[in-house]
């Protein structure tokens, strides 16, 4: 009887054959994709105005809770109405503050060749960030994350050219104490990658340590570091209508030192937000721009991004759902609002699936394409996410990178070029109604690069696939993962810089790192 699920192979003949030759897979070169498609805009002009007015009324009449004393003092200084921790702010002031935020900016990591541009028509993809758990086909079950697993996911982050920045921890290294975890993982990240990195805004020590380590890695003075963004932080509001102490504190520290900030409300329609998607988006917009207005007040022109993480819950169980039709529409709607406010936008590649299967890929594909449709500029969790963000998976990472490369290929201008050689009238005339195009010069001159070439998809017919071992997609992805890790070469770094990073981590570890409550 045929099996109804993929078979695991522990390295037998077929598995070994699959892994041969993938140490240097053919992938697209490093580039910053440009999305030239017109955005999908489900809202009419009056719909945009309705969400804007709703968000402004929330800020004016209901207010946002800010659990941060300095933020409250700053709002009061700016003339906002502060009652305890509740802040109400006028729309004119909010719009004035948003008007100082840049529509586009660059972030330059330790390797200037990996500089990224956030905003405009650019779209950037990042790795999965922050799951506490890990799953791969070799282990075969969900386990708590470790430093070694995190390092391997960082190697994938560095290896794939379609991954443009290294987000938070690709998986939480639960085997490291929380007081020093940020030091060890940032050390690994800065040695294993040379791409833009992220700081968690979870207390002053963590964000300040990361900024100092980024300075050391880039060989930067304080003035050079603060002159332009070299890293970023991402925060979530505590929906509904609340910003917590530590995240606001971290963002204020980043803003004052010129580093980039992403504000991403995590609003689930039917649970932490209204059940209607327009209501959920309205709540999300109010939460995001209230914080961005504060950061602009503190440092006009601070590089800020408005994020969306608006989806729905399963009303039968209360579990979060991702890649749904409602998620896609909410992302598109938020894209319209981001353009209305003149802010770059962040979205996510997400799914609710528990393993790297068909559900995982159709939900993630829906999420990624909704990012494209909404003219998103920076896509978090674009590779490796499972179980609503609770699990990181290397096979899923590899499979997602196939989608990302396809999206990048879709955006290349030569795909839709219309010059004489592209229209190919002479070739059409040469072949006529009775021939074929395989052997003509027009094809022979172009066939090697004419179409997208996959690195994990299999285009054989069933019989050829079966003879080759009948290897399912996730198994092929596992082979690619193992080959990449086995042949990985870390990017170059000056030995003196590496030693300085080592010294910094050792000193801060001896000092106790960041305080914890356990």
Short mmCIF file of C-alpha atoms in Angstrom, two decimals:
data_model
loop_
_atom_site.label_atom_id
_atom_site.label_comp_id
_atom_site.label_asym_id
_atom_site.label_seq_id
_atom_site.Cartn_x
_atom_site.Cartn_y
_atom_site.Cartn_z
CA UNK A 1 0.00 0.00 0.00
CA UNK A 2 1.33 3.46 -0.88
CA UNK A 3 2.57 5.60 1.97
CA UNK A 4 0.57 8.71 2.79
CA UNK A 5 3.48 10.74 4.18
CA UNK A 6 7.13 11.38 3.24
CA UNK A 7 9.57 8.67 4.21
CA UNK A 8 12.66 9.54 6.21
CA UNK A 9 15.98 8.30 4.97
CA UNK A 10 18.89 8.28 7.33
CA UNK A 11 21.58 8.57 4.65
CA UNK A 12 21.05 5.49 2.49
CA UNK A 13 21.90 5.24 -1.19
CA UNK A 14 19.08 7.43 -2.47
CA UNK A 15 19.65 10.05 0.21
CA UNK A 16 23.37 10.16 -0.51
CA UNK A 17 22.74 10.44 -4.24
CA UNK A 18 20.44 13.36 -3.59
CA UNK A 19 23.10 15.17 -1.58
CA UNK A 20 25.90 14.81 -4.09
CA UNK A 21 26.73 17.93 -6.05
CA UNK A 22 24.70 20.39 -4.01
CA UNK A 23 27.59 21.85 -2.03
CA UNK A 24 27.58 24.84 -4.36
CA UNK A 25 24.01 24.99 -5.62
CA UNK A 26 23.34 27.31 -8.49
CA UNK A 27 21.61 30.28 -6.94
CA UNK A 28 20.86 33.80 -8.07
CA UNK A 29 23.52 36.41 -7.28
CA UNK A 30 23.15 38.91 -4.45
CA UNK A 31 20.85 41.72 -5.46
CA UNK A 32 18.25 44.04 -3.97
CA UNK A 33 15.03 43.23 -5.85
CA UNK A 34 12.92 46.05 -7.22
CA UNK A 35 9.17 45.48 -7.32
CA UNK A 36 7.84 47.26 -10.39
CA UNK A 37 4.31 45.84 -10.16
CA UNK A 38 1.46 48.16 -9.36
CA UNK A 39 0.30 47.38 -5.82
CA UNK A 40 -2.98 45.63 -5.19
CA UNK A 41 -5.27 48.15 -3.55
CA UNK A 42 -8.50 46.67 -2.17
CA UNK A 43 -9.46 49.96 -0.51
CA UNK A 44 -11.08 52.77 -2.45
CA UNK A 45 -9.95 56.31 -1.57
CA UNK A 46 -12.82 56.64 0.87
CA UNK A 47 -11.74 53.38 2.51
CA UNK A 48 -8.23 54.73 3.10
CA UNK A 49 -9.75 57.86 4.60
CA UNK A 50 -12.08 55.80 6.80
CA UNK A 51 -9.20 53.76 8.27
CA UNK A 52 -7.11 56.91 8.72
CA UNK A 53 -9.96 58.70 10.47
CA UNK A 54 -10.62 55.64 12.64
CA UNK A 55 -6.97 55.47 13.66
CA UNK A 56 -6.89 59.19 14.44
CA UNK A 57 -10.04 58.92 16.55
CA UNK A 58 -8.44 56.08 18.52
CA UNK A 59 -5.42 58.29 19.20
CA UNK A 60 -7.52 61.33 20.06
CA UNK A 61 -10.44 59.82 21.96
CA UNK A 62 -9.32 56.44 23.34
CA UNK A 63 -5.56 56.81 23.61
CA UNK A 64 -2.64 54.36 23.77
CA UNK A 65 -1.09 53.01 26.95
CA UNK A 66 2.66 53.69 27.17
CA UNK A 67 4.24 51.86 30.10
CA UNK A 68 7.44 53.91 29.98
CA UNK A 69 7.99 56.93 32.22
CA UNK A 70 10.29 58.83 29.87
CA UNK A 71 7.92 58.33 26.96
CA UNK A 72 5.08 59.73 29.05
CA UNK A 73 7.18 62.77 29.92
CA UNK A 74 8.06 63.30 26.26
CA UNK A 75 4.42 63.10 25.20
CA UNK A 76 3.49 65.62 27.89
CA UNK A 77 6.31 67.89 26.72
CA UNK A 78 4.94 67.66 23.17
CA UNK A 79 1.51 68.80 24.32
CA UNK A 80 -0.27 65.44 24.25
CA UNK A 81 -2.84 64.57 26.92
CA UNK A 82 -1.30 62.19 29.44
CA UNK A 83 -3.50 60.60 32.10
CA UNK A 84 -1.51 58.07 34.09
CA UNK A 85 -0.15 55.76 31.38
CA UNK A 86 -2.82 56.71 28.81
CA UNK A 87 -1.70 59.06 26.05
CA UNK A 88 -4.07 60.85 23.71
CA UNK A 89 -2.58 62.79 20.83
CA UNK A 90 -4.05 65.11 18.23
CA UNK A 91 -4.03 64.13 14.58
CA UNK A 92 -2.32 67.33 13.48
CA UNK A 93 0.64 66.63 15.76
CA UNK A 94 0.78 62.98 14.70
CA UNK A 95 0.80 63.87 11.00
CA UNK A 96 3.44 66.55 11.59
CA UNK A 97 5.66 63.98 13.28
CA UNK A 98 5.12 61.34 10.58
CA UNK A 99 6.02 63.94 7.98
CA UNK A 100 9.60 64.02 9.27
CA UNK A 101 10.14 60.26 8.79
CA UNK A 102 12.14 59.27 5.68
CA UNK A 103 10.33 57.33 2.97
CA UNK A 104 13.57 55.50 2.14
CA UNK A 105 16.90 54.87 3.86
CA UNK A 106 19.92 52.55 3.74
CA UNK A 107 21.31 50.23 6.40
CA UNK A 108 25.02 49.46 6.06
CA UNK A 109 26.42 46.37 7.84
CA UNK A 110 30.08 45.48 8.45
CA UNK A 111 30.38 44.50 4.79
CA UNK A 112 29.35 47.59 2.79
CA UNK A 113 28.63 45.36 -0.22
CA UNK A 114 25.68 43.99 1.77
CA UNK A 115 24.07 47.40 2.23
CA UNK A 116 20.29 47.27 1.92
CA UNK A 117 17.82 49.98 0.89
CA UNK A 118 14.55 50.11 2.81
CA UNK A 119 11.71 51.89 1.05
CA UNK A 120 10.73 52.93 -2.45
CA UNK A 121 10.10 49.92 -4.67
CA UNK A 122 12.73 47.73 -3.00
CA UNK A 123 11.72 44.47 -1.35
CA UNK A 124 14.01 42.69 1.12
CA UNK A 125 13.74 39.21 2.63
CA UNK A 126 14.98 38.09 6.04
CA UNK A 127 15.36 34.84 7.94
CA UNK A 128 12.98 33.39 10.51
CA UNK A 129 13.38 35.08 13.88
CA UNK A 130 12.69 34.15 17.50
CA UNK A 131 11.05 30.68 17.55
CA UNK A 132 11.80 28.91 20.84
CA UNK A 133 11.74 25.48 19.17
CA UNK A 134 13.48 23.66 16.34
CA UNK A 135 12.53 20.79 14.01
CA UNK A 136 14.40 19.00 11.25
CA UNK A 137 13.96 15.68 9.49
CA UNK A 138 17.01 14.14 11.13
CA UNK A 139 15.76 14.80 14.67
CA UNK A 140 12.19 14.06 13.63
CA UNK A 141 10.50 15.93 16.48
CA UNK A 142 10.13 19.41 17.94
CA UNK A 143 12.89 20.28 20.43
CA UNK A 144 14.03 23.39 22.30
CA UNK A 145 16.49 25.48 20.32
CA UNK A 146 20.24 25.41 20.90
CA UNK A 147 23.19 27.60 20.03
CA UNK A 148 24.43 25.04 17.51
CA UNK A 149 21.07 24.96 15.72
CA UNK A 150 20.94 28.74 15.75
CA UNK A 151 24.42 28.88 14.22
CA UNK A 152 23.40 26.51 11.42
CA UNK A 153 20.40 28.68 10.59
CA UNK A 154 22.72 31.69 10.54
CA UNK A 155 24.89 29.80 8.05
CA UNK A 156 21.84 29.37 5.83
CA UNK A 157 21.10 33.08 6.28
CA UNK A 158 24.57 33.97 5.06
CA UNK A 159 24.66 31.39 2.28
CA UNK A 160 21.45 32.28 0.45
CA UNK A 161 21.72 35.44 -1.62
CA UNK A 162 17.94 35.86 -1.56
CA UNK A 163 18.16 36.51 2.21
CA UNK A 164 19.11 40.15 2.59
CA UNK A 165 19.28 40.64 6.35
CA UNK A 166 19.76 38.57 9.50
CA UNK A 167 16.80 39.13 11.79
CA UNK A 168 16.60 38.14 15.44
CA UNK A 169 17.73 34.75 16.67
CA UNK A 170 16.76 32.24 13.94
CA UNK A 171 15.94 29.99 16.88
CA UNK A 172 16.23 30.81 20.57
CA UNK A 173 19.35 29.24 22.03
CA UNK A 174 17.61 27.94 25.12
CA UNK A 175 20.82 26.21 26.23
CA UNK A 176 22.34 29.65 26.88
CA UNK A 177 21.30 31.63 29.94
CA UNK A 178 19.05 34.56 29.06
CA UNK A 179 21.45 37.02 30.69
CA UNK A 180 24.22 36.33 28.14
CA UNK A 181 22.32 34.79 25.22
CA UNK A 182 22.30 38.04 23.27
CA UNK A 183 26.10 38.35 23.61
CA UNK A 184 26.89 34.83 22.39
CA UNK A 185 24.38 34.82 19.55
CA UNK A 186 25.35 38.28 18.33
CA UNK A 187 28.98 37.14 18.41
CA UNK A 188 28.05 34.14 16.25
CA UNK A 189 25.96 36.30 13.96
CA UNK A 190 28.68 38.86 13.35
CA UNK A 191 31.23 36.12 12.59
CA UNK A 192 28.98 33.83 10.52
CA UNK A 193 27.26 36.59 8.52
CA UNK A 194 28.20 39.96 7.10
CA UNK A 195 24.61 41.07 6.52
CA UNK A 196 22.50 43.63 8.36
CA UNK A 197 21.68 42.48 11.91
CA UNK A 198 18.99 43.15 14.49
CA UNK A 199 18.90 44.02 18.20
CA UNK A 200 16.13 42.90 20.53
CA UNK A 201 14.66 45.83 22.46
CA UNK A 202 14.41 43.84 25.69
CA UNK A 203 16.11 46.08 28.20
CA UNK A 204 18.84 48.66 27.80
CA UNK A 205 21.69 46.16 28.19
CA UNK A 206 20.67 44.00 25.24
CA UNK A 207 20.15 46.81 22.76
CA UNK A 208 23.22 48.76 23.91
CA UNK A 209 25.40 45.64 23.74
CA UNK A 210 24.30 44.92 20.19
CA UNK A 211 24.95 48.49 19.10
CA UNK A 212 28.43 48.35 20.61
CA UNK A 213 29.18 45.01 18.95
CA UNK A 214 27.98 46.31 15.57
CA UNK A 215 30.27 49.32 16.04
CA UNK A 216 33.22 47.03 16.79
CA UNK A 217 32.47 44.74 13.82
CA UNK A 218 32.29 47.70 11.46
CA UNK A 219 35.35 49.45 12.90
CA UNK A 220 33.20 52.53 13.53
CA UNK A 221 33.60 55.49 15.84
CA UNK A 222 30.51 56.65 17.74
CA UNK A 223 30.06 59.55 15.31
CA UNK A 224 30.34 57.21 12.32
CA UNK A 225 27.89 54.77 13.88
CA UNK A 226 25.30 57.43 14.69
CA UNK A 227 25.60 59.18 11.33
CA UNK A 228 23.55 56.53 9.52
CA UNK A 229 21.85 53.20 10.24
CA UNK A 230 24.05 50.12 10.63
CA UNK A 231 21.48 47.84 12.32
CA UNK A 232 17.85 47.92 13.36
CA UNK A 233 15.37 46.87 16.01
CA UNK A 234 11.83 45.57 15.64
CA UNK A 235 9.16 45.84 18.31
CA UNK A 236 5.59 44.64 18.69
CA UNK A 237 2.86 46.53 20.47
CA UNK A 238 0.95 44.68 23.16
CA UNK A 239 -2.41 44.67 21.47
CA UNK A 240 -4.85 46.05 22.13
CA UNK A 241 -3.62 49.64 22.52
CA UNK A 242 -0.49 49.21 24.61
CA UNK A 243 3.29 49.64 24.29
CA UNK A 244 5.47 48.08 26.95
CA UNK A 245 8.39 49.55 28.84
CA UNK A 246 11.35 47.59 27.48
CA UNK A 247 10.50 47.82 23.79
CA UNK A 248 9.87 51.56 23.86
CA UNK A 249 13.07 52.03 25.84
CA UNK A 250 15.09 50.10 23.25
CA UNK A 251 13.60 52.06 20.37
CA UNK A 252 14.35 55.39 22.05
CA UNK A 253 17.96 54.29 22.45
CA UNK A 254 18.16 53.29 18.79
CA UNK A 255 16.49 56.49 17.61
CA UNK A 256 18.91 58.68 19.54
CA UNK A 257 21.84 56.86 17.96
CA UNK A 258 20.42 57.00 14.44
CA UNK A 259 19.54 53.32 14.05
CA UNK A 260 16.50 51.96 12.24
CA UNK A 261 13.24 51.03 13.98
CA UNK A 262 10.39 48.79 12.84
CA UNK A 263 7.10 49.03 14.75
CA UNK A 264 4.92 45.98 14.13
CA UNK A 265 1.64 45.57 16.00
CA UNK A 266 0.69 41.90 16.37
CA UNK A 267 -3.05 42.11 15.89
CA UNK A 268 -5.14 38.96 15.54
CA UNK A 269 -8.67 39.72 14.35
CA UNK A 270 -11.22 38.19 16.67
CA UNK A 271 -8.84 38.02 19.64
CA UNK A 272 -6.62 41.08 20.17
CA UNK A 273 -8.37 43.19 17.53
CA UNK A 274 -11.87 43.58 16.07
CA UNK A 275 -13.14 40.60 14.10
CA UNK A 276 -13.51 42.74 10.97
CA UNK A 277 -10.28 43.10 9.00
CA UNK A 278 -10.78 46.85 8.50
CA UNK A 279 -11.19 47.22 12.25
CA UNK A 280 -8.10 45.12 12.92
CA UNK A 281 -6.05 47.17 10.44
CA UNK A 282 -7.34 50.42 11.96
CA UNK A 283 -6.26 49.30 15.43
CA UNK A 284 -2.87 48.21 14.08
CA UNK A 285 -2.29 51.55 12.35
CA UNK A 286 -3.10 53.50 15.50
CA UNK A 287 -0.72 51.42 17.60
CA UNK A 288 2.12 51.72 15.09
CA UNK A 289 1.98 55.40 14.29
CA UNK A 290 1.61 56.40 17.94
CA UNK A 291 5.08 54.98 18.60
CA UNK A 292 6.59 56.25 15.34
CA UNK A 293 5.33 59.76 16.17
CA UNK A 294 7.17 59.55 19.51
CA UNK A 295 10.42 58.49 17.88
CA UNK A 296 10.15 61.30 15.34
CA UNK A 297 9.59 63.78 18.15
CA UNK A 298 12.76 62.58 19.86
CA UNK A 299 14.82 62.57 16.65
CA UNK A 300 13.17 64.04 13.55
CA UNK A 301 14.12 61.95 10.55
CA UNK A 302 14.76 58.79 12.54
CA UNK A 303 14.50 55.86 10.10
CA UNK A 304 11.22 54.11 10.92
CA UNK A 305 9.16 51.37 9.26
CA UNK A 306 5.49 50.61 9.83
CA UNK A 307 4.92 46.89 10.20
CA UNK A 308 1.90 44.68 9.74
CA UNK A 309 1.24 41.40 11.45
CA UNK A 310 -2.53 41.44 11.15
CA UNK A 311 -4.15 38.07 10.70
CA UNK A 312 -7.09 36.17 12.11
CA UNK A 313 -7.61 33.43 14.63
CA UNK A 314 -9.34 30.12 14.12
CA UNK A 315 -12.65 30.91 15.78
CA UNK A 316 -13.09 27.23 16.66
CA UNK A 317 -9.86 26.94 18.67
CA UNK A 318 -8.49 30.46 19.11
CA UNK A 319 -5.24 29.46 17.41
CA UNK A 320 -3.55 32.02 15.13
CA UNK A 321 -3.93 31.45 11.39
CA UNK A 322 -1.54 32.75 8.72
CA UNK A 323 -1.48 32.91 4.94
CA UNK A 324 -5.28 33.16 4.96
CA UNK A 325 -7.36 35.27 2.55
CA UNK A 326 -7.96 37.69 5.42
CA UNK A 327 -4.23 37.89 6.17
CA UNK A 328 -3.53 38.70 2.52
CA UNK A 329 -6.15 41.44 2.39
CA UNK A 330 -4.97 42.95 5.68
CA UNK A 331 -1.42 43.11 4.32
CA UNK A 332 -2.60 44.77 1.11
CA UNK A 333 -4.71 47.26 3.07
CA UNK A 334 -1.81 48.12 5.36
CA UNK A 335 0.32 48.69 2.27
CA UNK A 336 -2.14 51.34 1.14
CA UNK A 337 -1.98 52.99 4.56
CA UNK A 338 1.84 52.90 4.62
CA UNK A 339 1.90 54.73 1.29
CA UNK A 340 -0.69 57.19 2.62
CA UNK A 341 1.65 58.05 5.52
CA UNK A 342 4.80 57.96 3.38
CA UNK A 343 6.42 55.21 5.45
CA UNK A 344 8.32 52.07 4.39
CA UNK A 345 6.43 48.89 5.25
CA UNK A 346 7.27 45.54 6.80
CA UNK A 347 5.29 42.30 6.35
CA UNK A 348 6.07 38.63 7.05
CA UNK A 349 6.33 35.19 5.49
CA UNK A 350 4.31 33.07 7.88
CA UNK A 351 2.29 29.89 8.22
CA UNK A 352 0.44 27.88 10.85
CA UNK A 353 1.65 24.48 9.60
CA UNK A 354 3.58 22.24 11.98
CA UNK A 355 5.92 20.51 9.51
CA UNK A 356 7.45 21.44 6.11
CA UNK A 357 4.55 20.09 4.07
CA UNK A 358 2.08 21.33 1.47
CA UNK A 359 0.13 23.42 3.96
CA UNK A 360 3.34 25.12 5.07
CA UNK A 361 4.20 26.08 1.51
CA UNK A 362 0.80 27.31 0.33
CA UNK A 363 0.31 29.42 3.45
CA UNK A 364 3.83 30.86 3.22
CA UNK A 365 3.45 31.47 -0.50
CA UNK A 366 0.20 33.33 0.14
CA UNK A 367 1.92 35.45 2.78
CA UNK A 368 4.95 36.20 0.58
CA UNK A 369 2.90 37.09 -2.47
CA UNK A 370 0.67 39.35 -0.40
CA UNK A 371 3.88 41.16 0.58
CA UNK A 372 4.70 41.58 -3.11
CA UNK A 373 1.15 42.73 -3.89
CA UNK A 374 1.20 45.31 -1.10
CA UNK A 375 4.58 46.81 -2.18
CA UNK A 376 6.12 45.74 1.12
CA UNK A 377 9.72 46.85 1.55
CA UNK A 378 11.02 44.44 4.17
CA UNK A 379 9.72 40.90 4.73
CA UNK A 380 10.43 39.34 8.11
CA UNK A 381 10.39 35.55 8.66
CA UNK A 382 10.65 34.96 4.90
CA UNK A 383 12.44 31.61 5.32
CA UNK A 384 12.24 28.89 7.95
CA UNK A 385 9.03 29.62 9.91
CA UNK A 386 6.63 26.92 11.17
CA UNK A 387 3.80 26.53 13.72
CA UNK A 388 2.85 30.19 13.88
CA UNK A 389 6.39 31.21 14.74
CA UNK A 390 7.00 28.63 17.46
CA UNK A 391 9.33 26.45 15.35
CA UNK A 392 12.33 27.11 13.10
CA UNK A 393 13.09 24.48 10.47
CA UNK A 394 16.08 24.28 8.09
CA UNK A 395 14.20 22.23 5.47
CA UNK A 396 11.47 24.85 5.43
CA UNK A 397 14.20 27.52 5.18
CA UNK A 398 15.57 25.90 2.02
CA UNK A 399 12.11 25.39 0.52
CA UNK A 400 11.17 29.01 1.24
CA UNK A 401 14.34 30.21 -0.49
CA UNK A 402 13.10 28.47 -3.63
CA UNK A 403 9.98 30.65 -3.46
CA UNK A 404 12.05 33.77 -2.78
CA UNK A 405 14.26 33.12 -5.79
CA UNK A 406 11.16 32.63 -7.94
CA UNK A 407 9.79 35.95 -6.72
CA UNK A 408 13.10 37.64 -7.50
CA UNK A 409 13.14 36.09 -10.98
CA UNK A 410 9.56 37.26 -11.52
CA UNK A 411 10.73 40.81 -10.81
CA UNK A 412 13.65 40.84 -13.24
CA UNK A 413 13.05 43.28 -16.09
CA UNK A 414 14.20 40.88 -18.81
CA UNK A 415 11.21 38.65 -18.10
CA UNK A 416 8.89 41.27 -19.58
CA UNK A 417 11.32 42.95 -22.02
CA UNK A 418 9.75 43.86 -25.38
CA UNK A 419 12.67 44.73 -27.66
CA UNK A 420 12.89 43.25 -31.16
CA UNK A 421 14.88 40.24 -29.97
CA UNK A 422 12.31 39.64 -27.24
CA UNK A 423 9.32 39.85 -29.55
CA UNK A 424 11.30 37.38 -31.72
CA UNK A 425 9.44 37.99 -34.97
CA UNK A 426 12.31 36.64 -37.09
CA UNK A 427 12.41 33.43 -35.02
CA UNK A 428 8.65 33.02 -35.37
CA UNK A 429 8.95 33.54 -39.11
CA UNK A 430 11.84 31.05 -39.35
CA UNK A 431 9.98 28.25 -37.56
CA UNK A 432 6.61 28.92 -39.14
CA UNK A 433 3.67 26.60 -38.46
CA UNK A 434 5.43 23.24 -38.82
CA UNK A 435 8.75 23.39 -36.95
CA UNK A 436 9.95 23.78 -33.36
CA UNK A 437 12.17 26.19 -31.49
CA UNK A 438 14.65 23.86 -29.79
CA UNK A 439 17.41 24.01 -32.39
CA UNK A 440 17.19 27.52 -33.85
CA UNK A 441 19.88 30.10 -33.12
CA UNK A 442 17.51 32.35 -31.18
CA UNK A 443 16.94 29.54 -28.65
CA UNK A 444 20.51 28.21 -28.65
CA UNK A 445 21.87 31.65 -27.81
CA UNK A 446 19.57 32.04 -24.82
CA UNK A 447 18.50 28.66 -23.46
CA UNK A 448 20.98 28.43 -20.58
CA UNK A 449 19.57 31.52 -18.84
CA UNK A 450 16.15 31.78 -20.45
CA UNK A 451 14.14 30.44 -17.52
CA UNK A 452 14.33 30.07 -13.77
CA UNK A 453 16.29 27.00 -12.69
CA UNK A 454 15.27 25.46 -9.35
CA UNK A 455 17.66 24.04 -6.79
CA UNK A 456 15.23 21.98 -4.72
CA UNK A 457 12.16 21.55 -6.92
CA UNK A 458 12.10 18.39 -9.06
CA UNK A 459 10.80 18.62 -12.63
CA UNK A 460 11.23 14.95 -13.58
CA UNK A 461 8.22 12.86 -14.54
CA UNK A 462 6.99 10.35 -11.99
CA UNK A 463 8.88 7.36 -13.42
CA UNK A 464 12.23 9.17 -13.52
CA UNK A 465 11.63 10.58 -10.04
CA UNK A 466 10.79 7.12 -8.73
CA UNK A 467 13.88 5.52 -10.31
CA UNK A 468 16.03 8.24 -8.75
CA UNK A 469 14.79 7.25 -5.29
CA UNK A 470 11.38 8.87 -5.02
CA UNK A 471 12.71 11.61 -2.74
CA UNK A 472 10.07 13.99 -1.40
CA UNK A 473 10.64 17.74 -1.41
CA UNK A 474 11.43 18.13 2.29
CA UNK A 475 13.98 15.30 2.03
CA UNK A 476 15.66 17.02 -0.91
CA UNK A 477 15.72 20.24 1.12
CA UNK A 478 17.33 18.35 4.00
CA UNK A 479 20.11 17.21 1.67
CA UNK A 480 20.69 20.78 0.47
CA UNK A 481 20.78 21.98 4.08
CA UNK A 482 23.37 19.37 5.10
CA UNK A 483 25.57 20.15 2.11
CA UNK A 484 25.49 23.89 2.78
CA UNK A 485 26.42 23.38 6.42
CA UNK A 486 29.11 20.84 5.58
CA UNK A 487 30.81 23.13 3.08
CA UNK A 488 30.12 26.53 4.67
CA UNK A 489 32.84 29.16 4.69
CA UNK A 490 32.31 32.10 7.03
CA UNK A 491 32.76 35.58 5.54
CA UNK A 492 36.13 37.23 6.08
CA UNK A 493 36.66 39.37 9.16
CA UNK A 494 39.78 41.11 10.38
CA UNK A 495 41.43 39.04 13.17
CA UNK A 496 41.78 42.17 15.30
CA UNK A 497 38.06 42.86 14.97
CA UNK A 498 37.26 39.26 15.92
CA UNK A 499 39.51 39.54 18.96
CA UNK A 500 37.85 42.81 19.97
CA UNK A 501 34.42 41.17 19.75
CA UNK A 502 35.69 38.24 21.84
CA UNK A 503 37.04 40.61 24.47
CA UNK A 504 33.78 42.55 24.58
CA UNK A 505 31.68 39.40 25.04
CA UNK A 506 34.00 38.06 27.73
CA UNK A 507 33.95 41.36 29.63
CA UNK A 508 30.17 41.77 29.47
CA UNK A 509 29.67 38.12 30.44
CA UNK A 510 31.87 38.62 33.48
CA UNK A 511 29.78 41.67 34.36
CA UNK A 512 26.63 39.54 34.28
CA UNK A 513 25.21 40.53 30.89
CA UNK A 514 21.59 41.63 31.10
CA UNK A 515 19.50 41.29 34.26
CA UNK A 516 16.85 38.58 34.31
CA UNK A 517 14.17 37.54 36.75
CA UNK A 518 15.50 33.97 37.06
#
